[in-house]
CSV table of C-alpha atoms and ligand atoms in Angstrom, one decimal:
chain,number,residue,atom,x,y,z
I,956,MET,CA,0.0,0.0,0.0
I,957,ASP,CA,1.3,3.5,-0.9
I,958,SER,CA,2.0,6.2,1.6
I,959,ILE,CA,2.4,9.9,1.4
I,960,LEU,CA,5.3,11.7,3.0
I,961,VAL,CA,4.6,15.4,4.0
I,962,THR,CA,7.2,17.8,5.5
I,963,GLY,CA,6.1,21.1,7.1
I,964,ASN,CA,7.4,23.7,4.7
I,965,GLY,CA,5.9,27.1,5.6
I,966,PRO,CA,3.3,29.2,3.8
I,967,LEU,CA,1.7,28.0,0.5
I,968,ASN,CA,1.2,30.3,-2.5
I,969,GLY,CA,-0.3,29.8,-6.0
I,970,GLN,CA,-3.3,28.3,-7.6
I,971,ILE,CA,-5.1,24.9,-7.3
I,972,PRO,CA,-7.7,23.8,-9.9
I,973,ILE,CA,-10.8,22.2,-8.4
I,974,ALA,CA,-12.3,19.1,-10.2
I,975,GLY,CA,-15.9,18.0,-10.8
I,976,ALA,CA,-17.7,16.7,-7.8
I,977,LYS,CA,-17.3,13.0,-6.9
I,978,ASN,CA,-20.6,13.0,-5.1
I,979,ALA,CA,-22.4,14.5,-8.1
I,980,CYS,CA,-20.8,12.2,-10.6
I,981,LEU,CA,-21.7,9.1,-8.6
I,982,THR,CA,-25.4,9.9,-8.8
I,983,LEU,CA,-25.3,11.3,-12.4
I,984,MET,CA,-23.7,8.1,-13.8
I,985,PRO,CA,-26.6,5.8,-12.7
I,986,ALA,CA,-29.0,8.2,-14.4
I,987,THR,CA,-27.9,6.7,-17.7
I,988,LEU,CA,-30.0,3.7,-16.7
I,989,LEU,CA,-33.1,5.8,-17.1
I,990,SER,CA,-32.8,6.2,-20.9
I,991,GLU,CA,-32.0,4.1,-23.9
I,992,GLU,CA,-30.2,7.1,-25.4
I,993,PRO,CA,-26.6,8.1,-24.6
I,994,LEU,CA,-25.8,10.3,-21.6
I,995,THR,CA,-22.4,12.1,-21.6
I,996,LEU,CA,-20.9,13.7,-18.5
I,997,THR,CA,-18.1,16.2,-19.0
I,998,ASN,CA,-15.8,17.7,-16.2
I,999,ALA,CA,-15.9,14.2,-14.5
I,1000,PRO,CA,-13.3,13.7,-11.8
I,1001,ARG,CA,-10.5,11.1,-12.3
I,1002,LEU,CA,-11.1,8.9,-9.2
I,1003,SER,CA,-11.2,5.3,-8.2
I,1004,ASP,CA,-14.8,5.6,-7.1
I,1005,ILE,CA,-15.7,6.7,-10.6
I,1006,LYS,CA,-13.9,3.5,-11.9
I,1007,THR,CA,-16.0,1.4,-9.5
I,1008,MET,CA,-19.2,3.0,-10.7
I,1009,THR,CA,-18.1,2.3,-14.3
I,1010,GLN,CA,-17.5,-1.3,-13.4
I,1011,LEU,CA,-21.0,-1.6,-11.8
I,1012,LEU,CA,-22.8,0.0,-14.7
I,1013,GLN,CA,-20.9,-2.2,-17.2
I,1014,SER,CA,-21.8,-5.3,-15.1
I,1015,LEU,CA,-25.5,-4.4,-15.7
I,1016,GLY,CA,-24.9,-4.2,-19.4
I,1017,ALA,CA,-24.4,-0.4,-19.9
I,1018,GLU,CA,-21.6,0.8,-22.2
I,1019,VAL,CA,-19.3,3.2,-20.4
I,1020,SER,CA,-16.2,4.7,-22.0
I,1021,SER,CA,-14.0,7.2,-20.1
I,1022,LEU,CA,-12.6,9.6,-22.7
I,1023,GLN,CA,-10.1,12.5,-22.5
I,1024,ASP,CA,-8.1,11.0,-19.6
I,1025,GLY,CA,-11.3,10.2,-17.7
I,1026,GLN,CA,-12.8,13.7,-17.8
I,1027,VAL,CA,-15.6,12.5,-20.0
I,1028,GLN,CA,-17.9,9.6,-19.2
I,1029,ALA,CA,-19.7,8.6,-22.4
I,1030,MET,CA,-22.5,6.1,-21.4
I,1031,SER,CA,-25.2,4.2,-23.2
I,1032,SER,CA,-27.7,1.9,-21.5
I,1033,HIS,CA,-29.4,0.7,-24.7
I,1034,ASN,CA,-29.1,-2.9,-23.6
I,1035,ILE,CA,-29.5,-3.6,-19.9
I,1036,ASP,CA,-29.3,-7.3,-19.6
I,1037,ASN,CA,-28.6,-7.7,-15.9
I,1038,HIS,CA,-30.5,-6.3,-12.9
I,1039,VAL,CA,-28.3,-7.6,-10.1
I,1040,ALA,CA,-25.7,-5.3,-8.4
I,1041,GLU,CA,-23.3,-7.8,-6.9
I,1042,TYR,CA,-22.0,-7.5,-3.3
I,1043,ASP,CA,-18.3,-7.6,-4.3
I,1044,ILE,CA,-18.8,-4.2,-6.1
I,1045,VAL,CA,-21.4,-2.6,-3.8
I,1046,ARG,CA,-19.3,-3.3,-0.6
I,1047,LYS,CA,-16.5,-1.2,-2.0
I,1048,MET,CA,-18.7,1.8,-2.5
I,1049,ARG,CA,-22.0,2.7,-0.8
I,1050,ALA,CA,-23.0,4.9,-3.7
I,1051,SER,CA,-23.6,1.7,-5.8
I,1052,ASN,CA,-27.0,1.7,-4.1
I,1053,LEU,CA,-27.9,4.6,-6.4
I,1054,VAL,CA,-28.7,2.2,-9.3
I,1055,LEU,CA,-31.7,0.9,-7.3
I,1056,GLY,CA,-34.1,3.7,-8.2
I,1057,PRO,CA,-33.2,4.0,-11.9
I,1058,MET,CA,-33.3,0.2,-12.4
I,1059,LEU,CA,-36.8,0.0,-10.8
I,1060,ALA,CA,-38.0,2.8,-13.0
I,1061,ARG,CA,-36.5,1.4,-16.2
I,1062,LEU,CA,-36.7,-2.4,-15.8
I,1063,GLY,CA,-39.4,-2.8,-13.1
I,1064,GLN,CA,-37.0,-4.9,-11.0
I,1065,ALA,CA,-33.6,-4.7,-9.3
I,1066,VAL,CA,-31.5,-6.8,-7.0
I,1067,VAL,CA,-29.0,-4.7,-5.1
I,1068,SER,CA,-26.7,-5.8,-2.4
I,1069,LEU,CA,-26.9,-3.9,0.9
I,1070,PRO,CA,-23.6,-2.0,1.1
I,1071,GLY,CA,-22.9,-3.1,4.6
I,1072,GLY,CA,-21.4,-0.7,7.1
I,1073,CYS,CA,-18.3,1.3,6.5
I,1074,ALA,CA,-15.7,3.0,8.7
I,1075,ILE,CA,-17.9,6.0,9.5
I,1076,GLY,CA,-21.1,4.3,10.3
I,1077,ALA,CA,-23.8,1.7,9.7
I,1078,ARG,CA,-25.1,3.4,6.6
I,1079,PRO,CA,-28.7,1.8,6.6
I,1080,MET,CA,-31.0,2.2,3.6
I,1081,ASP,CA,-34.4,2.4,5.4
I,1082,LEU,CA,-35.2,5.9,3.9
I,1083,HIS,CA,-34.5,4.7,0.4
I,1084,ILE,CA,-36.7,1.7,0.9
I,1085,HIS,CA,-39.5,3.7,2.5
I,1086,GLY,CA,-39.5,6.2,-0.4
I,1087,LEU,CA,-39.4,3.6,-3.2
I,1088,GLU,CA,-42.2,1.5,-1.6
I,1089,ALA,CA,-44.3,4.7,-1.5
I,1090,LEU,CA,-43.9,4.8,-5.3
I,1091,GLY,CA,-45.3,1.2,-5.5
I,1092,ALA,CA,-42.2,-0.9,-5.3
I,1093,GLU,CA,-42.2,-4.2,-3.4
I,1094,ILE,CA,-38.9,-4.6,-1.6
I,1095,GLU,CA,-37.7,-7.6,0.3
I,1096,LEU,CA,-34.3,-8.2,2.1
I,1097,LYS,CA,-33.0,-11.7,1.3
I,1098,GLU,CA,-29.4,-12.9,2.2
I,1099,GLY,CA,-28.0,-9.4,2.2
I,1100,TYR,CA,-29.6,-8.3,-1.0
I,1101,LEU,CA,-32.6,-6.0,-1.6
I,1102,HIS,CA,-35.0,-7.7,-4.0
I,1103,ALA,CA,-37.1,-4.9,-5.5
I,1104,LYS,CA,-39.9,-5.1,-8.1
I,1105,ALA,CA,-42.6,-2.9,-9.5
I,1106,PRO,CA,-44.7,-5.3,-11.6
I,1107,ARG,CA,-47.4,-2.6,-12.2
I,1108,GLY,CA,-44.8,0.2,-12.7
I,1109,LEU,CA,-44.2,3.1,-10.3
I,1110,LYS,CA,-46.9,5.6,-9.3
I,1111,GLY,CA,-46.3,9.1,-8.1
I,1112,ALA,CA,-46.7,9.7,-4.3
I,1113,GLU,CA,-46.2,12.2,-1.5
I,1114,ILE,CA,-43.1,11.2,0.5
I,1115,GLU,CA,-41.8,12.7,3.8
I,1116,LEU,CA,-38.2,11.9,4.6
I,1117,SER,CA,-37.6,11.6,8.4
I,1118,PHE,CA,-34.0,12.8,7.7
I,1119,ALA,CA,-32.8,14.8,4.7
I,1120,SER,CA,-30.9,11.9,3.3
I,1121,VAL,CA,-28.8,12.7,0.2
I,1122,GLY,CA,-28.8,9.2,-1.3
I,1123,ALA,CA,-32.5,8.6,-0.5
I,1124,THR,CA,-33.5,11.9,-2.2
I,1125,GLU,CA,-31.4,11.0,-5.3
I,1126,ASN,CA,-32.8,7.4,-5.6
I,1127,ILE,CA,-36.4,8.6,-5.1
I,1128,MET,CA,-36.0,11.5,-7.5
I,1129,MET,CA,-34.6,9.4,-10.3
I,1130,ALA,CA,-37.3,6.7,-9.9
I,1131,ALA,CA,-40.0,9.3,-9.8
I,1132,THR,CA,-39.0,10.8,-13.2
I,1133,LEU,CA,-40.6,7.7,-15.0
I,1134,ALA,CA,-43.4,7.1,-12.4
I,1135,LYS,CA,-47.0,7.7,-13.5
I,1136,GLY,CA,-48.3,11.0,-12.0
I,1137,THR,CA,-46.8,13.4,-9.5
I,1138,THR,CA,-44.3,12.8,-6.7
I,1139,VAL,CA,-43.5,15.3,-3.9
I,1140,ILE,CA,-40.4,14.7,-1.7
I,1141,ARG,CA,-40.7,16.6,1.6
I,1142,ASN,CA,-37.7,17.2,3.8
I,1143,ALA,CA,-35.6,16.5,0.7
I,1144,ALA,CA,-31.8,16.9,0.9
I,1145,ARG,CA,-30.8,20.4,-0.5
I,1146,GLU,CA,-27.1,19.6,-1.4
I,1147,PRO,CA,-25.7,21.2,-4.7
I,1148,GLU,CA,-25.3,17.6,-6.0
I,1149,ILE,CA,-29.1,17.2,-5.8
I,1150,VAL,CA,-29.5,20.4,-7.9
I,1151,ASP,CA,-26.9,19.1,-10.3
I,1152,LEU,CA,-28.7,15.8,-10.7
I,1153,ALA,CA,-32.1,17.6,-11.2
I,1154,ASP,CA,-30.5,19.8,-13.9
I,1155,CYS,CA,-29.2,16.8,-15.7
I,1156,LEU,CA,-32.5,14.9,-15.5
I,1157,LYS,CA,-34.3,18.0,-16.8
I,1158,LYS,CA,-32.0,18.0,-19.8
I,1159,MET,CA,-33.0,14.4,-20.3
I,1160,GLY,CA,-36.7,15.5,-20.4
I,1161,ALA,CA,-37.7,15.1,-16.8
I,1162,HIS,CA,-40.1,17.5,-15.2
I,1163,ILE,CA,-38.7,18.5,-11.8
I,1164,ASP,CA,-39.3,21.6,-9.6
I,1165,GLY,CA,-37.8,22.7,-6.3
I,1166,ALA,CA,-34.5,20.9,-6.4
I,1167,GLY,CA,-32.3,22.7,-3.8
I,1168,SER,CA,-35.3,23.3,-1.5
I,1169,SER,CA,-36.7,20.9,1.0
I,1170,SER,CA,-39.7,20.1,-1.3
I,1171,ILE,CA,-39.1,18.6,-4.7
I,1172,ILE,CA,-42.0,18.0,-7.2
I,1173,ILE,CA,-41.5,15.5,-10.0
I,1174,GLU,CA,-44.1,15.0,-12.8
I,1175,GLY,CA,-43.5,11.5,-14.3
I,1176,VAL,CA,-42.9,11.2,-18.0
I,1177,ASP,CA,-43.1,8.2,-20.3
I,1178,ARG,CA,-39.4,8.2,-21.4
I,1179,LEU,CA,-36.2,10.2,-21.0
I,1180,HIS,CA,-33.8,11.0,-23.9
I,1181,GLY,CA,-30.0,11.4,-24.0
I,1182,ALA,CA,-28.1,14.5,-22.9
I,1183,THR,CA,-24.7,16.0,-22.3
I,1184,HIS,CA,-24.1,17.5,-18.8
I,1185,PRO,CA,-21.1,19.1,-17.0
I,1186,VAL,CA,-20.5,17.7,-13.5
I,1187,VAL,CA,-20.7,20.5,-10.9
I,1188,THR,CA,-17.5,21.7,-9.1
I,1189,ASP,CA,-16.6,19.6,-6.0
I,1190,ARG,CA,-17.4,21.7,-3.0
I,1191,ILE,CA,-15.7,19.2,-0.6
I,1192,GLU,CA,-12.4,19.2,-2.6
I,1193,LEU,CA,-12.8,23.0,-2.7
I,1194,GLY,CA,-13.2,23.3,1.0
I,1195,THR,CA,-10.3,20.9,1.6
I,1196,TYR,CA,-7.9,23.0,-0.4
I,1197,MET,CA,-9.2,26.2,1.1
I,1198,LEU,CA,-7.8,24.9,4.4
I,1199,ALA,CA,-4.3,24.6,3.0
I,1200,PRO,CA,-3.4,28.3,3.2
I,1201,ALA,CA,-5.5,28.5,6.4
I,1202,ILE,CA,-3.4,26.0,8.2
I,1203,CYS,CA,0.0,26.9,6.6
I,1204,GLY,CA,-0.3,30.6,6.0
I,1205,GLY,CA,0.2,32.2,2.5
I,1206,GLU,CA,-2.4,32.9,-0.2
I,1207,VAL,CA,-4.0,30.3,-2.6
I,1208,GLU,CA,-6.5,30.8,-5.4
I,1209,LEU,CA,-8.9,27.9,-5.9
I,1210,LEU,CA,-9.7,27.8,-9.7
I,1211,GLY,CA,-13.4,27.1,-10.3
I,1212,GLY,CA,-14.3,27.7,-6.7
I,1213,ARG,CA,-17.8,29.1,-6.1
I,1214,MET,CA,-18.9,30.9,-2.8
I,1215,ASP,CA,-22.4,29.5,-3.1
I,1216,LEU,CA,-21.1,26.0,-2.8
I,1217,VAL,CA,-19.3,26.6,0.5
I,1218,GLY,CA,-21.4,29.2,2.3
I,1219,ALA,CA,-21.5,28.0,5.9
I,1220,PHE,CA,-18.0,26.7,5.7
I,1221,ALA,CA,-16.6,30.0,4.4
I,1222,GLU,CA,-18.4,31.8,7.2
I,1223,LYS,CA,-16.6,29.6,9.8
I,1224,LEU,CA,-13.3,30.3,8.2
I,1225,ASP,CA,-14.1,34.1,8.4
I,1226,GLN,CA,-14.9,33.7,12.1
I,1227,ALA,CA,-11.5,31.9,12.5
I,1228,GLY,CA,-9.7,34.9,10.9
I,1229,ILE,CA,-9.2,33.5,7.4
I,1230,ASN,CA,-9.9,35.8,4.4
I,1231,VAL,CA,-12.0,34.3,1.6
I,1232,SER,CA,-12.8,36.5,-1.4
I,1233,GLU,CA,-14.2,35.9,-4.9
I,1234,THR,CA,-12.0,36.5,-8.0
I,1235,ASP,CA,-12.9,36.1,-11.7
I,1236,LYS,CA,-11.3,32.7,-11.6
I,1237,GLY,CA,-12.6,31.3,-8.3
I,1238,LEU,CA,-11.9,31.9,-4.6
I,1239,LEU,CA,-8.9,33.5,-3.0
I,1240,VAL,CA,-8.0,32.3,0.5
I,1241,SER,CA,-5.3,33.8,2.8
I,1242,ARG,CA,-4.6,33.9,6.5
I,1243,ASN,CA,-4.2,37.1,8.6
I,1244,ASN,CA,-1.0,37.3,10.5
I,1245,GLY,CA,-0.9,35.4,13.8
I,1246,ARG,CA,-2.7,32.3,14.8
I,1247,VAL,CA,-6.1,31.1,13.6
I,1248,LYS,CA,-8.9,31.6,16.2
I,1249,ALA,CA,-10.8,28.6,17.6
I,1250,VAL,CA,-14.4,28.3,16.4
I,1251,ASP,CA,-17.2,25.8,17.2
I,1252,VAL,CA,-18.6,23.6,14.4
I,1253,THR,CA,-21.8,21.5,14.2
I,1254,THR,CA,-22.2,19.4,11.1
I,1255,GLU,CA,-25.7,19.6,9.4
I,1256,PRO,CA,-27.3,18.8,6.1
I,1257,PHE,CA,-26.7,21.5,3.4
I,1258,PRO,CA,-26.7,24.5,3.7
I,1259,GLY,CA,-25.2,23.8,7.1
I,1260,PHE,CA,-21.5,22.9,7.8
I,1261,PRO,CA,-20.8,19.8,5.7
I,1262,THR,CA,-19.9,16.6,7.6
I,1263,ASP,CA,-17.4,15.8,4.7
I,1264,LEU,CA,-15.3,18.9,5.9
I,1265,GLN,CA,-15.4,18.1,9.6
I,1266,ALA,CA,-12.1,16.1,9.7
I,1267,GLN,CA,-10.3,18.7,7.7
I,1268,MET,CA,-11.6,21.5,9.9
I,1269,MET,CA,-10.5,19.6,13.0
I,1270,ALA,CA,-6.9,19.6,11.7
I,1271,LEU,CA,-7.1,23.4,11.4
I,1272,MET,CA,-8.6,23.7,15.0
I,1273,CYS,CA,-5.7,21.6,16.3
I,1274,THR,CA,-3.4,24.7,15.7
I,1275,ALA,CA,-5.9,27.4,16.6
I,1276,GLU,CA,-5.7,29.8,19.5
I,1277,GLY,CA,-8.3,28.6,22.1
I,1278,THR,CA,-10.7,25.7,22.4
I,1279,SER,CA,-13.1,24.5,19.7
I,1280,VAL,CA,-16.0,22.1,20.1
I,1281,LEU,CA,-16.9,20.0,17.0
I,1282,GLU,CA,-20.2,18.2,16.9
I,1283,GLU,CA,-20.7,15.5,14.3
I,1284,LYS,CA,-24.4,15.1,13.9
I,1285,ILE,CA,-24.6,13.2,10.6
I,1286,PHE,CA,-22.5,10.0,11.1
I,1287,GLU,CA,-22.1,8.0,14.3
I,1288,ASN,CA,-18.4,7.3,14.0
I,1289,ARG,CA,-16.6,10.1,12.2
I,1290,PHE,CA,-13.8,11.0,14.6
I,1291,MET,CA,-11.2,8.3,13.6
I,1292,HIS,CA,-8.8,11.0,12.6
I,1293,ALA,CA,-8.7,12.3,16.2
I,1294,PRO,CA,-6.3,9.7,17.7
I,1295,GLU,CA,-4.1,10.1,14.6
I,1296,LEU,CA,-3.9,13.9,15.1
I,1297,THR,CA,-3.2,13.3,18.8
I,1298,ARG,CA,-0.1,11.3,17.7
I,1299,MET,CA,1.0,14.6,16.1
I,1300,GLY,CA,0.7,16.4,19.5
I,1301,ALA,CA,-2.9,17.6,19.1
I,1302,ASN,CA,-5.0,18.0,22.3
I,1303,ILE,CA,-8.4,16.4,21.5
I,1304,GLU,CA,-11.0,14.9,23.8
I,1305,VAL,CA,-13.8,12.8,22.1
I,1306,HIS,CA,-17.0,12.0,23.9
I,1307,GLY,CA,-19.6,10.4,21.6
I,1308,GLY,CA,-20.4,12.8,18.8
I,1309,THR,CA,-18.5,15.7,20.3
I,1310,ALA,CA,-14.8,16.5,20.0
I,1311,THR,CA,-13.2,19.2,22.1
I,1312,VAL,CA,-10.0,20.5,20.6
I,1313,THR,CA,-7.6,22.8,22.4
I,1314,GLY,CA,-5.2,24.3,19.9
I,1315,VAL,CA,-1.4,24.0,20.2
I,1316,GLU,CA,1.3,26.3,18.8
I,1317,ARG,CA,2.7,23.7,16.4
I,1318,LEU,CA,2.0,20.0,15.6
I,1319,LYS,CA,4.9,17.5,15.3
I,1320,GLY,CA,5.2,15.2,12.3
I,1321,ALA,CA,4.7,11.5,13.0
I,1322,PRO,CA,3.7,8.3,11.1
I,1323,VAL,CA,-0.1,8.2,11.0
I,1324,MET,CA,-2.8,5.9,9.5
I,1325,ALA,CA,-5.6,7.0,7.1
I,1326,THR,CA,-8.9,5.4,8.1
I,1327,ASP,CA,-11.4,6.9,5.6
I,1328,LEU,CA,-11.4,9.3,2.7
I,1329,ARG,CA,-11.8,12.6,4.5
I,1330,ALA,CA,-9.7,11.6,7.6
I,1331,SER,CA,-6.8,10.8,5.2
I,1332,VAL,CA,-6.7,14.3,3.8
I,1333,SER,CA,-7.1,15.9,7.2
I,1334,LEU,CA,-3.8,14.2,8.2
I,1335,ILE,CA,-2.1,15.6,5.1
I,1336,LEU,CA,-3.3,19.1,6.1
I,1337,ALA,CA,-1.9,18.6,9.6
I,1338,GLY,CA,1.4,17.4,8.2
I,1339,LEU,CA,1.7,20.4,5.9
I,1340,ALA,CA,1.7,22.6,9.1
I,1341,ALA,CA,3.6,20.3,11.4
I,1342,GLU,CA,7.3,20.5,12.3
I,1343,GLY,CA,9.2,17.7,10.6
I,1344,GLU,CA,7.9,14.7,8.6
I,1345,THR,CA,4.5,13.0,8.6
I,1346,LEU,CA,4.1,9.7,6.9
I,1347,VAL,CA,0.4,9.0,6.0
I,1348,ASN,CA,-0.2,5.3,5.5
I,1349,ARG,CA,-3.1,3.6,3.5
I,1350,VAL,CA,-3.6,6.4,1.1
I,1351,TYR,CA,-5.8,4.3,-1.2
I,1352,HIS,CA,-8.6,6.0,0.8
I,1353,LEU,CA,-7.4,9.3,-0.8
I,1354,ASP,CA,-7.5,8.0,-4.3
I,1355,ARG,CA,-11.3,7.5,-3.9
I,1356,GLY,CA,-12.0,11.2,-3.6
I,1357,TYR,CA,-9.0,13.4,-4.5
I,1358,GLU,CA,-7.4,13.4,-7.9
I,1359,HIS,CA,-3.7,14.4,-8.2
I,1360,VAL,CA,-3.3,15.3,-4.5
I,1361,VAL,CA,0.5,15.4,-4.6
I,1362,ARG,CA,0.5,17.5,-7.8
I,1363,LYS,CA,-2.1,20.0,-6.4
I,1364,PHE,CA,-0.4,20.5,-3.0
I,1365,SER,CA,3.2,20.7,-4.4
I,1366,GLY,CA,2.0,23.2,-7.0
I,1367,VAL,CA,1.6,25.7,-4.2
I,1368,GLY,CA,4.9,24.9,-2.6
I,1369,ALA,CA,4.1,22.0,-0.3
I,1370,LYS,CA,6.9,19.4,0.4
I,1371,ILE,CA,4.9,16.2,-0.4
I,1372,GLU,CA,5.7,13.0,-2.2
I,1373,ARG,CA,3.9,9.6,-2.8
I,1374,ILE,CA,5.9,6.6,-1.7
I,1375,LYS,CA,5.1,3.4,-3.6
I,1376,GLY,CA,4.1,0.6,-1.2
I,1377,SER,CA,5.4,-3.0,-1.2
S,2683,EPZ,C1,-23.8,11.2,0.8
S,2683,EPZ,O1,-23.8,9.9,1.5
S,2683,EPZ,C2,-22.3,11.4,0.5
S,2683,EPZ,N1,-21.9,10.4,-0.5
S,2683,EPZ,C3,-21.4,11.4,1.7
S,2683,EPZ,O2,-20.1,11.6,1.3
S,2683,EPZ,C4,-21.9,12.5,2.6
S,2683,EPZ,O3,-21.1,12.4,3.8
S,2683,EPZ,C5,-23.4,12.3,3.0
S,2683,EPZ,O4,-24.2,12.2,1.7
S,2683,EPZ,C6,-24.0,13.4,3.8
S,2683,EPZ,O5,-23.8,14.6,3.2
S,2683,EPZ,C7,-22.3,10.4,-1.8
S,2683,EPZ,O6,-23.0,11.4,-2.2
S,2683,EPZ,C8,-21.8,9.4,-2.7
S,2683,EPZ,P1,-27.1,10.3,3.7
S,2683,EPZ,P2,-25.3,9.3,1.8
S,2683,EPZ,O7,-28.0,9.3,3.1
S,2683,EPZ,O8,-26.2,9.6,0.7
S,2683,EPZ,C9,-28.4,8.1,7.7
S,2683,EPZ,C10,-17.8,11.4,1.2
S,2683,EPZ,O9,-16.9,11.4,2.0
S,2683,EPZ,N2,-29.3,7.3,6.8
S,2683,EPZ,O10,-27.4,11.8,3.6
S,2683,EPZ,O11,-25.0,7.9,2.2
S,2683,EPZ,C11,-27.0,7.6,7.4
S,2683,EPZ,O12,-26.7,6.5,8.2
S,2683,EPZ,C12,-19.1,10.7,1.5
S,2683,EPZ,O13,-17.7,11.8,0.0
S,2683,EPZ,C13,-30.3,6.5,7.3
S,2683,EPZ,O14,-30.4,6.3,8.6
S,2683,EPZ,O15,-25.6,10.1,3.1
S,2683,EPZ,C14,-26.2,8.8,7.9
S,2683,EPZ,O16,-26.0,8.8,9.3
S,2683,EPZ,C15,-19.1,10.1,2.9
S,2683,EPZ,N3,-31.1,5.8,6.5
S,2683,EPZ,C16,-27.1,10.0,7.5
S,2683,EPZ,O17,-28.4,9.4,7.3
S,2683,EPZ,C17,-31.0,5.9,5.1
S,2683,EPZ,O18,-31.8,5.2,4.4
S,2683,EPZ,C18,-26.7,10.7,6.3
S,2683,EPZ,O19,-26.8,9.8,5.2
S,2683,EPZ,C19,-30.1,6.7,4.6
S,2683,EPZ,C20,-29.2,7.5,5.4
């Protein structure tokens, strides 16, 4: 397994390009199953999760070709000859469950393995099941697989989500595009990736209103046609790289960054004494002189502070002046980066879903272990600001969600290299 060696090297300066959003691309790709005509996605990120989704769609009979070094996913689901999403693919990536809604709508049946838990939590699918059953699907759990069928097709319904689940909103919205009649999703997730999916589905001929608000209305249509759609900018990659000048000092321009994608996060950075401003190419981030101030953070569904930026923000708070309380309200086990940061001299106390961080002047480099995608990059951020060398092990987690990490950080002056594993 590869590792990444980071050496604290002072302020960072320059530009970092931000890629298309992993979490948008992973829901846009299954949308190809809704139409017999080709769907092409541009600005797709080059990530291992995208390769996994490609394998899954191909296993169902879709044709997927990654063109232009993976930045274009040209897909055609003319012949879908398999409706079973096998465990050995689904267990690698929870987002595989996003083929459930489209397959039910297109084929009237689907067998999708339950993803099983992952490092950050149990990741159940009860909200997906509740919503799809409301549309008329019959879903049974047998030997770890969801067996779903809609023999009489799907019918529009009013659905209230008990939690604004991103994946459940996406599965229900995609299924509802081909259901008979009107579907209303209440307490829908409001993430920008939901808006991006709705924009793509509308280009394919779907009738959707309200995406981005907590009530989404979908008028079913008989069929959807092909389209070409650019994947929206990745707000989590954007937020991650905004923290590089915040934790190291210096000034970095994030190319393609948009303030509307990182509202609550940028507000927290402002409270901590970090300057964020808009330029004609993206966002410019710099740190005032002196230490960052400690701020409290509670993760919430969009437009609140994103859970996917909690680990990275904790790294910044480890070097802040004062004490910060971070509350993780979305996932039940998302503080695995805390003991690793403690190895670097951080002062963190975790009790259940709350972490109390008392900032220290400077972290010290140390060998650490990446445990999940966002934890791995928080360790790199900590290493960039630490004294000495930090060796981050198990960086395959990183490859799932961050393309060209070494190139992007070294492009602004970081001392960072990837070490091939045995
Ligand atoms: C999406 O996961 C993202 N993944 C996650 O990003 C992100 O952290 C999460 O949304 C929250 O923003 C993709 O988009 C591919 P949820 P998803 O359904 O859809 C519970 C990353 O690092 N829940 O909003 O799985 C669930 O257990 C990843 O890029 C149920 O209880 O998130 C969790 O506690 C990590 N029942 C909470 O809701 C359900 O049926 C949020 O889940 C569904 C979810």
